Structures are given as structure tokens and as C-alpha cells.
PDB file of C-alpha atoms in Angstrom:
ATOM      1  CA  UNK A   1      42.130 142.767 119.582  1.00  0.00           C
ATOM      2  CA  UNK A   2      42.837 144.723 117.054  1.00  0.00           C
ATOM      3  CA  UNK A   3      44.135 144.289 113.284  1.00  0.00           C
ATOM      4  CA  UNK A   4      47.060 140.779 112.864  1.00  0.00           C
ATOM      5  CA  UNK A   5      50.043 140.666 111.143  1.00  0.00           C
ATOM      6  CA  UNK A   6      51.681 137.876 109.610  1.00  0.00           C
ATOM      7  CA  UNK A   7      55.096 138.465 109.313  1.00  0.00           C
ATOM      8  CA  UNK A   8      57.520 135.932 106.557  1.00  0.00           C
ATOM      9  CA  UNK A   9      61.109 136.739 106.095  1.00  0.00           C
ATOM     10  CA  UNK A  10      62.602 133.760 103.945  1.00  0.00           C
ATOM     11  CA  UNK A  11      66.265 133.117 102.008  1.00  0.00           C
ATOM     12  CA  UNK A  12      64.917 130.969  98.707  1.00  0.00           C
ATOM     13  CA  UNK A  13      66.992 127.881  97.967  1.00  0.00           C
ATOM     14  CA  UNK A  14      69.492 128.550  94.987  1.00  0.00           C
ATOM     15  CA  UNK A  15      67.972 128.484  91.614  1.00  0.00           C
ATOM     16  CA  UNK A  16      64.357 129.137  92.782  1.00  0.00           C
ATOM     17  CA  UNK A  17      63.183 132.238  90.440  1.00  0.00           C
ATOM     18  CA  UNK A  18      62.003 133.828  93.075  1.00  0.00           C
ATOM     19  CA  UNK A  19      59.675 136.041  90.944  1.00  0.00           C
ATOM     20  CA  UNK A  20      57.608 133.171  90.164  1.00  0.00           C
ATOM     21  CA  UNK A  21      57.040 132.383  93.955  1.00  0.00           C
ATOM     22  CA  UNK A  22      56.129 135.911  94.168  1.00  0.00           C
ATOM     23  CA  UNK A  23      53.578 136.360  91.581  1.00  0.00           C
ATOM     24  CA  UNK A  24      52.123 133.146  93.072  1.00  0.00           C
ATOM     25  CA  UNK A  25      51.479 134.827  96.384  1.00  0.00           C
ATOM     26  CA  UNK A  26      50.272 137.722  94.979  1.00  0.00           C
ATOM     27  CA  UNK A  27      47.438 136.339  93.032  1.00  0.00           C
ATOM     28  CA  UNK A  28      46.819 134.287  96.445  1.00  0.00           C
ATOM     29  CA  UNK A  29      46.106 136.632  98.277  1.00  0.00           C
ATOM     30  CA  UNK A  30      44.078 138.463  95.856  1.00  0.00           C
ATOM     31  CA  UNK A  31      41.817 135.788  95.691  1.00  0.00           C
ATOM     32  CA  UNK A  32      41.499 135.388  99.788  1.00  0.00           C
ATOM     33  CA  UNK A  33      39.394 138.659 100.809  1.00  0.00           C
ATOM     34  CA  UNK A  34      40.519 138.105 104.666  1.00  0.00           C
ATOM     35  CA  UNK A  35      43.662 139.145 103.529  1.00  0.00           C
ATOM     36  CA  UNK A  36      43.337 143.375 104.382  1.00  0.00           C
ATOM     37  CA  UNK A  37      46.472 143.814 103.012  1.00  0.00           C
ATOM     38  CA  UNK A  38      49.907 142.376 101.444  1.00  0.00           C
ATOM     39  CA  UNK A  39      53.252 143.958 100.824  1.00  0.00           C
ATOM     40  CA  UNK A  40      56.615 142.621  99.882  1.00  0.00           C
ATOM     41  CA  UNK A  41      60.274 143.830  99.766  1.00  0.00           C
ATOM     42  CA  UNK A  42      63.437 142.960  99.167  1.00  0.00           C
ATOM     43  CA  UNK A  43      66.739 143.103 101.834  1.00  0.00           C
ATOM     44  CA  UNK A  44      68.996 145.761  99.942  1.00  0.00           C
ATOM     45  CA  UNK A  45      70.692 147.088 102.611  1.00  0.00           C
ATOM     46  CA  UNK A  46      71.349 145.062 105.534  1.00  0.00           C
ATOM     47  CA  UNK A  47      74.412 143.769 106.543  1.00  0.00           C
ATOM     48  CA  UNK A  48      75.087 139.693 105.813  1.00  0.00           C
ATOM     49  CA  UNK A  49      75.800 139.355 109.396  1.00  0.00           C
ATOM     50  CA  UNK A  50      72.449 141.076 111.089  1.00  0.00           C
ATOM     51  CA  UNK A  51      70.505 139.616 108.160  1.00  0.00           C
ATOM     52  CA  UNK A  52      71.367 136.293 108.299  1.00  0.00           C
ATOM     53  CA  UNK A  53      71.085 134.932 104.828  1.00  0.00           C
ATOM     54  CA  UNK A  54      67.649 136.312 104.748  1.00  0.00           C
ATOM     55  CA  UNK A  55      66.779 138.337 102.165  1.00  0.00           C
ATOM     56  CA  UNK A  56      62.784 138.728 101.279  1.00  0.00           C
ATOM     57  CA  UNK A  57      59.389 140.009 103.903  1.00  0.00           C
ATOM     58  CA  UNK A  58      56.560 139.389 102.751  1.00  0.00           C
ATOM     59  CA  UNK A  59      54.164 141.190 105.285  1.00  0.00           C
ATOM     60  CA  UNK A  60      50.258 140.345 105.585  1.00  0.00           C
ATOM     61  CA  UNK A  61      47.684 142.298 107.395  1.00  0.00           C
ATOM     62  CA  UNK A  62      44.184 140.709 108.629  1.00  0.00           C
ATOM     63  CA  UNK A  63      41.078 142.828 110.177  1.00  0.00           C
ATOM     64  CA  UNK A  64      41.378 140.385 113.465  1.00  0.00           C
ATOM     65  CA  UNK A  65      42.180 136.945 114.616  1.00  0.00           C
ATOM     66  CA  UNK A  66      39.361 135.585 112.522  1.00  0.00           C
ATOM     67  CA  UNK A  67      40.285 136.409 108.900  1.00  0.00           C
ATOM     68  CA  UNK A  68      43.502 135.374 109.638  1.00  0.00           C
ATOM     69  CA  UNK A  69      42.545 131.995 110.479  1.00  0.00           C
ATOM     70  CA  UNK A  70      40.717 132.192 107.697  1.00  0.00           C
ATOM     71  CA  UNK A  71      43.485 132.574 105.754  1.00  0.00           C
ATOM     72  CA  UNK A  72      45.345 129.926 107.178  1.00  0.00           C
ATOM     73  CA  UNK A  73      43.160 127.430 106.658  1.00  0.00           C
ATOM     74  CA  UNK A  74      42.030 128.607 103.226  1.00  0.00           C
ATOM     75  CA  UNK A  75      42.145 125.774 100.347  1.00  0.00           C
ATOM     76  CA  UNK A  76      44.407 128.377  98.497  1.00  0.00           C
ATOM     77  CA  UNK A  77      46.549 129.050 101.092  1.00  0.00           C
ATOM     78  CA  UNK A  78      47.589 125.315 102.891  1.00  0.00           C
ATOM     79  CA  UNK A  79      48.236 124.259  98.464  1.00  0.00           C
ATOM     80  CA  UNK A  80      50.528 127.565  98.132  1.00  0.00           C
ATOM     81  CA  UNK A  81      51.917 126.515 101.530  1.00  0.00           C
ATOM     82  CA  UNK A  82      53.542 122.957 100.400  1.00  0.00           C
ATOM     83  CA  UNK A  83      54.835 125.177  96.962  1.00  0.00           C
ATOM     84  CA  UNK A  84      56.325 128.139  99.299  1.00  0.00           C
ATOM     85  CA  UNK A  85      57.863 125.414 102.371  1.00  0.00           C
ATOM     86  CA  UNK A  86      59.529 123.662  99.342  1.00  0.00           C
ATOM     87  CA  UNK A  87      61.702 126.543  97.188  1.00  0.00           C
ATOM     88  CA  UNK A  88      62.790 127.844 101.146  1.00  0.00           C
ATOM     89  CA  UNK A  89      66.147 127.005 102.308  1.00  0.00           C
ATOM     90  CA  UNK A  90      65.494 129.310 105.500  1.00  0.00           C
ATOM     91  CA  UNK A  91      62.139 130.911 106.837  1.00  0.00           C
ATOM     92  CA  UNK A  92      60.775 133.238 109.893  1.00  0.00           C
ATOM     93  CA  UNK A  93      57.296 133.793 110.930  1.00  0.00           C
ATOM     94  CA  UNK A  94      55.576 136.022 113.085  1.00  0.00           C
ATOM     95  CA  UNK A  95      52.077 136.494 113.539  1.00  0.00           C
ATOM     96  CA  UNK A  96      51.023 139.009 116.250  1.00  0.00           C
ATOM     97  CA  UNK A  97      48.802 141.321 116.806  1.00  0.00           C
ATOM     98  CA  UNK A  98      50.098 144.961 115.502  1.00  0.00           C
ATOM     99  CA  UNK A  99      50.236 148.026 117.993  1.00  0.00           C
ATOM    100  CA  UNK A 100      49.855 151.251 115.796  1.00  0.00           C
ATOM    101  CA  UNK A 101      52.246 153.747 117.339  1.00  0.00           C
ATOM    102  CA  UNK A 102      52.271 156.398 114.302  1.00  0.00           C
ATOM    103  CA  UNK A 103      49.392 156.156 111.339  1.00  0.00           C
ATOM    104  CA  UNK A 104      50.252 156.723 108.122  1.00  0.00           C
ATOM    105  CA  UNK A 105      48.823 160.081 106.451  1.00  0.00           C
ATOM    106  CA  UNK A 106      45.706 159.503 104.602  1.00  0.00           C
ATOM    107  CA  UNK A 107      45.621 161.430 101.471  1.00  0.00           C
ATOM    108  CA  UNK A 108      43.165 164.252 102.439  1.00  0.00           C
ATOM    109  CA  UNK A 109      45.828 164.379 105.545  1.00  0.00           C
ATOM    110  CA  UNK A 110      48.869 165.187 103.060  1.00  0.00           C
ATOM    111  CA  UNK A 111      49.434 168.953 101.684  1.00  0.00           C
ATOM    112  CA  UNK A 112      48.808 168.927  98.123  1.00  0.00           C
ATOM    113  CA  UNK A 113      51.161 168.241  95.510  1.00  0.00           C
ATOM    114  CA  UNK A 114      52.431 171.116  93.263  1.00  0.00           C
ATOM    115  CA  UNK A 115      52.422 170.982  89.617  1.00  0.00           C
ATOM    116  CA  UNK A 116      56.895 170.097  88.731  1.00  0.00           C
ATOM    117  CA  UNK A 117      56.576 172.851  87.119  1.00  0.00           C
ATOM    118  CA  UNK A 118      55.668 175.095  89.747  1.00  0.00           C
ATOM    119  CA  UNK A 119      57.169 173.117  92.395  1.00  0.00           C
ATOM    120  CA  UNK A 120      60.739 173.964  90.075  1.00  0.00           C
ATOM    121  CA  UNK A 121      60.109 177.475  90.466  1.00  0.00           C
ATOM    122  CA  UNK A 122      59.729 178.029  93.866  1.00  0.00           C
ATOM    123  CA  UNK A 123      62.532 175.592  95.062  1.00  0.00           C
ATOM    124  CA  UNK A 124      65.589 177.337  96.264  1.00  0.00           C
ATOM    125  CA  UNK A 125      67.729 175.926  93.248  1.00  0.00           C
ATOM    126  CA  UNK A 126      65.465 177.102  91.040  1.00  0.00           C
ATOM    127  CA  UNK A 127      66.223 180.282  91.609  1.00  0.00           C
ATOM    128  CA  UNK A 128      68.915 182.659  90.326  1.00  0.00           C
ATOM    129  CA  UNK A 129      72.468 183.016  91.946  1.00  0.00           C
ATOM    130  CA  UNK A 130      72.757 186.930  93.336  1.00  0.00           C
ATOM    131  CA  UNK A 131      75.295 188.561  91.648  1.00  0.00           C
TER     132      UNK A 131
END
């Protein structure tokens, strides 16, 4: 088995400043090196209806089954557990194990970037009208 994610969508009880809870997690899991990766987002364009009140993902990736136990049962993680379970007034989790269907571009992958400057000179709206 490949890499794990751990999947959190959550709607924070009313009042909660939410960026508090946030920077807590972030300093978590920089201080948990099973954690691969961590990324965050907010809902800002979903419908109420297919949303369902829930409004932040906060997704975690783990090199295998291992580091994300780990995780779980890190000291860190099971205090900022009891802080998270008690500013949520709604909460989904998945963990699974991801299937990679399209990889992202690494940078040597990507064409390189133009200067603005040039870039502004060869664009189409850059240039002149034809009289």
C-alpha cells in the first residue's frame, strides 16, 4: 500500500476563531515528521445544499499505514484532538489509501516561466491593433 490520506471536512461551532484552530494544526503537524504533507482550504464556492454546513478540509498525507498511525497516536496529536473535537459543531473523516490517477508536474516537468516583461510582449494583447 501505497501513500494514506486523512481526509477532515468540519463546520466550527459559532464564535470559534477559526484561525486560531488553524495555526494550532499547523504547528502540529510541523512538529510530527510522519506527517508527508498538510494542506487546508476553505469552501468558497459550493452550494449550502451539496455542502452541508461544512465549510473547511484540512487534508493530510502519510508515506504508508505506519506514519499515519503514528500520527494518530502521537502525544501531540490525541491533546490537539480533545481542542479540535471541542470548537466542531459538525465533522467528516476519511482516511484511505490514495490512488494517483494524474501526478502533479514537478518543476523540471513545467516549461519555464518568462520574464512579465517578455511574457507582455509576446501575448496577443500585447500587440498592436492592424490598422
Amino acid at each position: 500500500m501505497g501513500e494514506v490520506k486523512h481526509l477532515v471536512v468540519a463546520k466550527f461551532k459559532e464564535g470559534v476563531v477559526v484561525q486560531e484552530i488553524i495555526d494550532g494544526m499547523e504547528k502540529l503537524v510541523s512538529e510530527i515528521d510522519a506527517v508527508k504533507s498538510f494542506e487546508w482550504g476553505k469552501d468558497v464556492e459550493s452550494q449550502e445544499i451539496l455542502r452541508q454546513g461544512l465549510t473547511h478540509a484540512f487534508l493530510f498525507t502519510f508515506k504508508n499505514r505506519e506514519d499515519f498511525t503514528a500520527y494518530l497516536t502521537h502525544p501531540s496529536h490525541v491533546e490537539f484532538s480533545a481542542t479540535f473535537a471541542s470548537v466542531i459543531e459538525n465533522v467528516v473523516l476519511l482516511d484511505f489509501p490514495s490512488v494517483l490517477v494524474k501526478p502533479s508536474k514537478s518543476v523540471e516537468e513545467q516549461p519555464p516561466v518568462k520574464p512579465l516583461e517578455e511574457a507582455l510582449e509576446t501575448s496577443p494583447e500585447a500587440a498592436p491593433a492592424a490598422a
